Amino acid sequence: MRNLSLNAPVLTIDGPSGAGKGTVSRLVAKTLGWHYLDSGSIYRSLAIAVQKKMIDLADVKAIVSVAEAMVLEFECGDELIVTLNGEDITHQLGLEATGSIASQVAVLPEVRQVLLQKQKDFRQLPGLVADGRDMGTVVFPDAENKVFLTASAEKRAERRYKQLIEKEIDANLARITSEIEARDRRDMDRETAPLAMAKEALYIDSSDMPITAVIEEVLNLIR
Ligand code: C5P
């Protein structure tokens, strides 16, 4: 079964937070009838598990044990529903604080090693769209199709701000911009699996593109 799955085609979509990877990946997966891996939600789930157990972020051993023990279930409908050890954590996943802690545990090579197989297991027929930071470089280096999707920090912050306001969550544009820039730096500067473009990836800057145009460009790559 695993051998068969290893033959499943993979499209990787990497890039910084807020570039539109989630929306694009979900819609492309839906159009193709492929599975979808939101790898950020795995790091975010670990962040939530670590917070729940009140583990110090300097305690690498404890973080690794939590990562090893975590049982995650993903239900991919219109919205991604995630349960962690049987508890629905969907509403906590999108919080800015969760993303910030996720990027702090994500710098740990031991953590990335534990989470590697969990991500590879998503490679199932008829195919997989994998969204993250190191999908094309580390997790699925042999993927047939790779995209690097980015946008300026200002545009990404504006989009995030609008999303929060629409959800009636209090938000501050200047603070979101500086949080996004801090997370970018942490993701790009870390030693293990930093955010980087695979050399064969298609580069798309979505700053001034409607999401429909981005999706079209990605689908053209597959077709
Ligand atoms: O994409 P998202 O914002 O959900 O990811 C949260 C954090 O998880 C990122 O800032 C990054 O530090 C980490 N991450 C990662 N590798 C991935 C996906 C996410 O290091 N493949």
mmCIF file of C-alpha atoms and ligand atoms in Angstrom:
data_model
loop_
_atom_site.group_PDB
_atom_site.id
_atom_site.type_symbol
_atom_site.label_atom_id
_atom_site.label_comp_id
_atom_site.label_asym_id
_atom_site.label_seq_id
_atom_site.Cartn_x
_atom_site.Cartn_y
_atom_site.Cartn_z
ATOM 1 C CA MET A 1 0.000 0.000 0.000
ATOM 2 C CA ARG A 2 2.790 2.376 0.956
ATOM 3 C CA ASN A 3 4.645 1.667 -2.325
ATOM 4 C CA LEU A 4 1.531 2.514 -4.282
ATOM 5 C CA SER A 5 1.122 5.761 -2.319
ATOM 6 C CA LEU A 6 4.723 6.726 -2.994
ATOM 7 C CA ASN A 7 3.816 6.849 -6.671
ATOM 8 C CA ALA A 8 1.028 9.334 -6.071
ATOM 9 C CA PRO A 9 1.734 12.668 -7.806
ATOM 10 C CA VAL A 10 2.442 15.668 -5.595
ATOM 11 C CA LEU A 11 2.071 19.399 -6.177
ATOM 12 C CA THR A 12 3.936 21.434 -3.561
ATOM 13 C CA ILE A 13 3.001 25.033 -2.759
ATOM 14 C CA ASP A 14 5.496 26.772 -0.480
ATOM 15 C CA GLY A 15 5.749 30.370 0.620
ATOM 16 C CA PRO A 16 5.453 32.786 3.540
ATOM 17 C CA SER A 17 2.324 33.124 5.670
ATOM 18 C CA GLY A 18 -0.542 35.075 4.164
ATOM 19 C CA ALA A 19 0.477 34.648 0.526
ATOM 20 C CA GLY A 20 -2.771 32.793 -0.207
ATOM 21 C CA LYS A 21 -1.308 29.261 -0.156
ATOM 22 C CA GLY A 22 -4.182 27.832 1.896
ATOM 23 C CA THR A 23 -6.968 29.111 -0.361
ATOM 24 C CA VAL A 24 -5.102 28.242 -3.555
ATOM 25 C CA SER A 25 -4.076 24.760 -2.352
ATOM 26 C CA ARG A 26 -7.564 23.869 -1.132
ATOM 27 C CA LEU A 27 -9.246 24.963 -4.365
ATOM 28 C CA VAL A 28 -6.656 23.315 -6.593
ATOM 29 C CA ALA A 29 -6.975 20.061 -4.590
ATOM 30 C CA LYS A 30 -10.754 20.248 -4.875
ATOM 31 C CA THR A 31 -10.604 20.859 -8.654
ATOM 32 C CA LEU A 32 -8.216 17.954 -9.195
ATOM 33 C CA GLY A 33 -9.945 15.660 -6.671
ATOM 34 C CA TRP A 34 -6.618 15.277 -4.812
ATOM 35 C CA HIS A 35 -5.847 15.111 -1.090
ATOM 36 C CA TYR A 36 -4.714 18.227 0.717
ATOM 37 C CA LEU A 37 -1.963 18.640 3.327
ATOM 38 C CA ASP A 38 -1.917 21.879 5.313
ATOM 39 C CA SER A 39 1.466 21.252 6.951
ATOM 40 C CA GLY A 40 1.262 24.523 8.902
ATOM 41 C CA SER A 41 -1.712 23.114 10.793
ATOM 42 C CA ILE A 42 0.490 20.253 12.048
ATOM 43 C CA TYR A 43 2.990 22.750 13.508
ATOM 44 C CA ARG A 44 0.079 24.828 14.811
ATOM 45 C CA SER A 45 -1.469 21.746 16.472
ATOM 46 C CA LEU A 46 1.831 21.055 18.198
ATOM 47 C CA ALA A 47 1.899 24.677 19.381
ATOM 48 C CA ILE A 48 -1.561 24.209 20.907
ATOM 49 C CA ALA A 49 -0.556 20.912 22.546
ATOM 50 C CA VAL A 50 2.558 22.562 24.018
ATOM 51 C CA GLN A 51 0.494 25.500 25.332
ATOM 52 C CA LYS A 52 -2.115 23.188 26.877
ATOM 53 C CA LYS A 53 0.595 21.327 28.776
ATOM 54 C CA MET A 54 2.228 24.652 29.721
ATOM 55 C CA ILE A 55 5.600 23.454 28.471
ATOM 56 C CA ASP A 56 8.481 25.899 28.475
ATOM 57 C CA LEU A 57 9.580 26.618 24.889
ATOM 58 C CA ALA A 58 13.193 26.005 25.988
ATOM 59 C CA ASP A 59 12.348 22.419 27.048
ATOM 60 C CA VAL A 60 13.122 20.670 23.746
ATOM 61 C CA LYS A 61 12.804 17.151 25.184
ATOM 62 C CA ALA A 62 9.290 17.783 26.455
ATOM 63 C CA ILE A 63 8.226 19.392 23.149
ATOM 64 C CA VAL A 64 9.545 16.395 21.207
ATOM 65 C CA SER A 65 7.616 13.953 23.457
ATOM 66 C CA VAL A 66 4.416 15.928 22.909
ATOM 67 C CA ALA A 67 5.038 15.852 19.128
ATOM 68 C CA GLU A 68 5.567 12.071 19.245
ATOM 69 C CA ALA A 69 2.424 11.427 21.283
ATOM 70 C CA MET A 70 0.062 13.737 19.423
ATOM 71 C CA VAL A 71 -2.834 12.067 17.602
ATOM 72 C CA LEU A 72 -4.212 14.341 14.887
ATOM 73 C CA GLU A 73 -7.259 13.899 12.710
ATOM 74 C CA PHE A 74 -8.067 16.123 9.753
ATOM 75 C CA GLU A 75 -11.479 16.460 8.189
ATOM 76 C CA CYS A 76 -11.221 18.299 4.904
ATOM 77 C CA GLY A 77 -14.553 19.890 4.000
ATOM 78 C CA ASP A 78 -15.203 23.538 3.136
ATOM 79 C CA GLU A 79 -13.304 24.270 6.314
ATOM 80 C CA LEU A 80 -10.460 22.167 7.704
ATOM 81 C CA ILE A 81 -11.540 20.595 11.004
ATOM 82 C CA VAL A 82 -8.710 19.363 13.216
ATOM 83 C CA THR A 83 -8.917 17.254 16.339
ATOM 84 C CA LEU A 84 -5.949 16.865 18.664
ATOM 85 C CA ASN A 85 -6.076 13.801 20.928
ATOM 86 C CA GLY A 86 -9.842 13.724 20.377
ATOM 87 C CA GLU A 87 -10.478 17.433 21.061
ATOM 88 C CA ASP A 88 -11.645 19.829 18.318
ATOM 89 C CA ILE A 89 -8.988 22.573 18.137
ATOM 90 C CA THR A 90 -10.138 24.178 14.863
ATOM 91 C CA HIS A 91 -11.014 27.544 16.407
ATOM 92 C CA GLN A 92 -7.584 27.930 18.054
ATOM 93 C CA LEU A 93 -5.608 27.012 14.942
ATOM 94 C CA GLY A 94 -5.895 30.364 13.176
ATOM 95 C CA LEU A 95 -4.919 32.560 16.110
ATOM 96 C CA GLU A 96 -1.858 34.748 15.551
ATOM 97 C CA ALA A 97 -0.403 33.526 18.887
ATOM 98 C CA THR A 98 -0.683 29.916 17.689
ATOM 99 C CA GLY A 99 1.218 30.798 14.481
ATOM 100 C CA SER A 100 3.909 32.538 16.471
ATOM 101 C CA ILE A 101 4.468 29.574 18.840
ATOM 102 C CA ALA A 102 4.294 27.196 15.849
ATOM 103 C CA SER A 103 7.186 29.044 14.211
ATOM 104 C CA GLN A 104 9.184 28.805 17.452
ATOM 105 C CA VAL A 105 8.773 25.017 17.813
ATOM 106 C CA ALA A 106 9.340 24.660 14.050
ATOM 107 C CA VAL A 107 12.965 25.805 14.376
ATOM 108 C CA LEU A 108 13.792 22.621 16.328
ATOM 109 C CA PRO A 109 15.349 19.950 14.054
ATOM 110 C CA GLU A 110 14.170 17.147 16.406
ATOM 111 C CA VAL A 111 10.582 18.360 16.099
ATOM 112 C CA ARG A 112 10.789 18.544 12.304
ATOM 113 C CA GLN A 113 12.158 15.003 12.216
ATOM 114 C CA VAL A 114 9.217 13.659 14.277
ATOM 115 C CA LEU A 115 6.673 15.470 12.093
ATOM 116 C CA LEU A 116 8.263 14.405 8.801
ATOM 117 C CA GLN A 117 6.598 10.983 8.490
ATOM 118 C CA LYS A 118 3.213 12.372 9.583
ATOM 119 C CA GLN A 119 3.412 14.663 6.540
ATOM 120 C CA LYS A 120 4.706 12.021 4.102
ATOM 121 C CA ASP A 121 1.751 9.781 5.049
ATOM 122 C CA PHE A 122 -0.587 12.234 3.279
ATOM 123 C CA ARG A 123 0.844 11.144 -0.091
ATOM 124 C CA GLN A 124 -2.013 8.974 -1.312
ATOM 125 C CA LEU A 125 -3.554 8.311 -4.720
ATOM 126 C CA PRO A 126 -4.923 9.979 -6.776
ATOM 127 C CA GLY A 127 -2.563 12.785 -5.707
ATOM 128 C CA LEU A 128 -1.643 15.373 -3.096
ATOM 129 C CA VAL A 129 -1.467 19.141 -2.895
ATOM 130 C CA ALA A 130 0.982 19.967 -0.075
ATOM 131 C CA ASP A 131 1.101 23.469 1.370
ATOM 132 C CA GLY A 132 3.890 24.764 3.646
ATOM 133 C CA ARG A 133 7.438 26.098 3.831
ATOM 134 C CA ASP A 134 9.593 23.063 2.968
ATOM 135 C CA MET A 135 7.242 20.854 0.964
ATOM 136 C CA GLY A 136 9.229 21.079 -2.279
ATOM 137 C CA THR A 137 12.662 21.202 -0.660
ATOM 138 C CA VAL A 138 12.520 18.636 2.185
ATOM 139 C CA VAL A 139 9.267 16.689 2.591
ATOM 140 C CA PHE A 140 8.519 15.901 -1.079
ATOM 141 C CA PRO A 141 11.736 16.785 -2.946
ATOM 142 C CA ASP A 142 10.712 14.425 -5.778
ATOM 143 C CA ALA A 143 7.350 16.196 -6.385
ATOM 144 C CA GLU A 144 6.581 16.568 -10.091
ATOM 145 C CA ASN A 145 5.213 20.096 -9.720
ATOM 146 C CA LYS A 146 6.386 22.828 -7.370
ATOM 147 C CA VAL A 147 5.155 26.364 -6.794
ATOM 148 C CA PHE A 148 6.593 29.154 -4.652
ATOM 149 C CA LEU A 149 3.782 31.564 -3.849
ATOM 150 C CA THR A 150 4.611 34.872 -2.237
ATOM 151 C CA ALA A 151 3.375 38.477 -1.850
ATOM 152 C CA SER A 152 4.748 41.614 -0.236
ATOM 153 C CA ALA A 153 4.610 41.739 3.597
ATOM 154 C CA GLU A 154 2.274 44.771 3.382
ATOM 155 C CA LYS A 155 -0.213 42.957 1.137
ATOM 156 C CA ARG A 156 -0.113 39.841 3.314
ATOM 157 C CA ALA A 157 -0.708 41.901 6.448
ATOM 158 C CA GLU A 158 -3.623 43.735 4.780
ATOM 159 C CA ARG A 159 -5.266 40.424 3.808
ATOM 160 C CA ARG A 160 -4.832 39.020 7.311
ATOM 161 C CA TYR A 161 -6.256 42.219 8.794
ATOM 162 C CA LYS A 162 -9.345 42.005 6.550
ATOM 163 C CA GLN A 163 -9.887 38.344 7.462
ATOM 164 C CA LEU A 164 -9.809 39.159 11.169
ATOM 165 C CA ILE A 165 -12.124 42.159 10.818
ATOM 166 C CA GLU A 166 -14.574 40.029 8.807
ATOM 167 C CA LYS A 167 -14.553 37.507 11.662
ATOM 168 C CA GLU A 168 -15.166 40.454 14.033
ATOM 169 C CA ILE A 169 -11.833 39.837 15.757
ATOM 170 C CA ASP A 170 -10.100 42.968 17.027
ATOM 171 C CA ALA A 171 -7.014 43.669 14.869
ATOM 172 C CA ASN A 172 -4.250 46.200 14.442
ATOM 173 C CA LEU A 173 -2.611 46.509 11.007
ATOM 174 C CA ALA A 174 0.767 47.777 12.236
ATOM 175 C CA ARG A 175 1.024 44.972 14.786
ATOM 176 C CA ILE A 176 0.046 42.323 12.225
ATOM 177 C CA THR A 177 2.689 43.657 9.802
ATOM 178 C CA SER A 178 5.436 43.433 12.402
ATOM 179 C CA GLU A 179 4.288 39.944 13.513
ATOM 180 C CA ILE A 180 4.342 38.752 9.897
ATOM 181 C CA GLU A 181 7.834 40.188 9.391
ATOM 182 C CA ALA A 182 9.092 38.536 12.601
ATOM 183 C CA ARG A 183 7.646 35.176 11.548
ATOM 184 C CA ASP A 184 9.159 35.505 8.038
ATOM 185 C CA ARG A 185 12.571 36.157 9.546
ATOM 186 C CA ARG A 186 12.301 33.153 11.904
ATOM 187 C CA ASP A 187 11.131 30.881 9.062
ATOM 188 C CA MET A 188 13.813 32.027 6.614
ATOM 189 C CA ASP A 189 16.758 32.238 8.996
ATOM 190 C CA ARG A 190 16.409 28.886 10.770
ATOM 191 C CA GLU A 191 19.047 26.273 10.016
ATOM 192 C CA THR A 192 16.781 23.275 9.436
ATOM 193 C CA ALA A 193 14.439 23.363 6.447
ATOM 194 C CA PRO A 194 14.191 27.161 6.148
ATOM 195 C CA LEU A 195 11.562 28.740 3.942
ATOM 196 C CA ALA A 196 13.259 28.661 0.554
ATOM 197 C CA MET A 197 12.263 28.249 -3.063
ATOM 198 C CA ALA A 198 13.037 24.878 -4.666
ATOM 199 C CA LYS A 199 15.137 25.719 -7.713
ATOM 200 C CA GLU A 200 12.687 24.083 -10.125
ATOM 201 C CA ALA A 201 9.612 25.797 -8.585
ATOM 202 C CA LEU A 202 7.316 28.152 -10.473
ATOM 203 C CA TYR A 203 7.552 31.573 -8.759
ATOM 204 C CA ILE A 204 4.277 33.461 -8.367
ATOM 205 C CA ASP A 205 3.998 36.884 -6.706
ATOM 206 C CA SER A 206 0.319 37.275 -5.804
ATOM 207 C CA SER A 207 0.613 40.884 -4.505
ATOM 208 C CA ASP A 208 -1.419 42.302 -7.369
ATOM 209 C CA MET A 209 -3.174 39.191 -8.629
ATOM 210 C CA PRO A 210 -6.731 38.077 -7.924
ATOM 211 C CA ILE A 211 -6.809 34.616 -6.323
ATOM 212 C CA THR A 212 -8.628 33.200 -9.389
ATOM 213 C CA ALA A 213 -5.650 34.141 -11.606
ATOM 214 C CA VAL A 214 -3.233 32.414 -9.206
ATOM 215 C CA ILE A 215 -5.360 29.243 -9.224
ATOM 216 C CA GLU A 216 -5.496 29.292 -13.031
ATOM 217 C CA GLU A 217 -1.721 29.594 -13.249
ATOM 218 C CA VAL A 218 -1.210 26.667 -10.853
ATOM 219 C CA LEU A 219 -3.744 24.491 -12.702
ATOM 220 C CA ASN A 220 -2.013 25.279 -16.010
ATOM 221 C CA LEU A 221 1.201 23.950 -14.530
ATOM 222 C CA ILE A 222 -0.454 20.606 -13.753
ATOM 223 C CA ARG A 223 -2.255 20.352 -17.071
HETATM 224 O O1 C5P B 1 1.479 28.171 7.293
HETATM 225 P P1 C5P B 1 1.181 28.509 8.740
HETATM 226 O O2 C5P B 1 1.125 29.973 9.028
HETATM 227 O O3 C5P B 1 -0.021 27.782 9.236
HETATM 228 O O4 C5P B 1 2.417 27.893 9.556
HETATM 229 C C1 C5P B 1 2.659 28.199 10.903
HETATM 230 C C2 C5P B 1 4.158 28.072 11.181
HETATM 231 O O5 C5P B 1 4.536 26.683 11.092
HETATM 232 C C3 C5P B 1 5.052 28.789 10.186
HETATM 233 O O6 C5P B 1 5.312 30.134 10.529
HETATM 234 C C4 C5P B 1 6.324 27.953 10.194
HETATM 235 O O7 C5P B 1 7.200 28.364 11.207
HETATM 236 C C5 C5P B 1 5.842 26.555 10.539
HETATM 237 N N1 C5P B 1 5.825 25.699 9.366
HETATM 238 C C6 C5P B 1 6.999 25.107 9.001
HETATM 239 N N2 C5P B 1 7.036 24.247 7.956
HETATM 240 C C7 C5P B 1 5.932 23.994 7.239
HETATM 241 C C8 C5P B 1 4.707 24.622 7.579
HETATM 242 C C9 C5P B 1 4.692 25.499 8.654
HETATM 243 O O8 C5P B 1 8.031 25.338 9.618
HETATM 244 N N3 C5P B 1 5.997 23.136 6.241
#
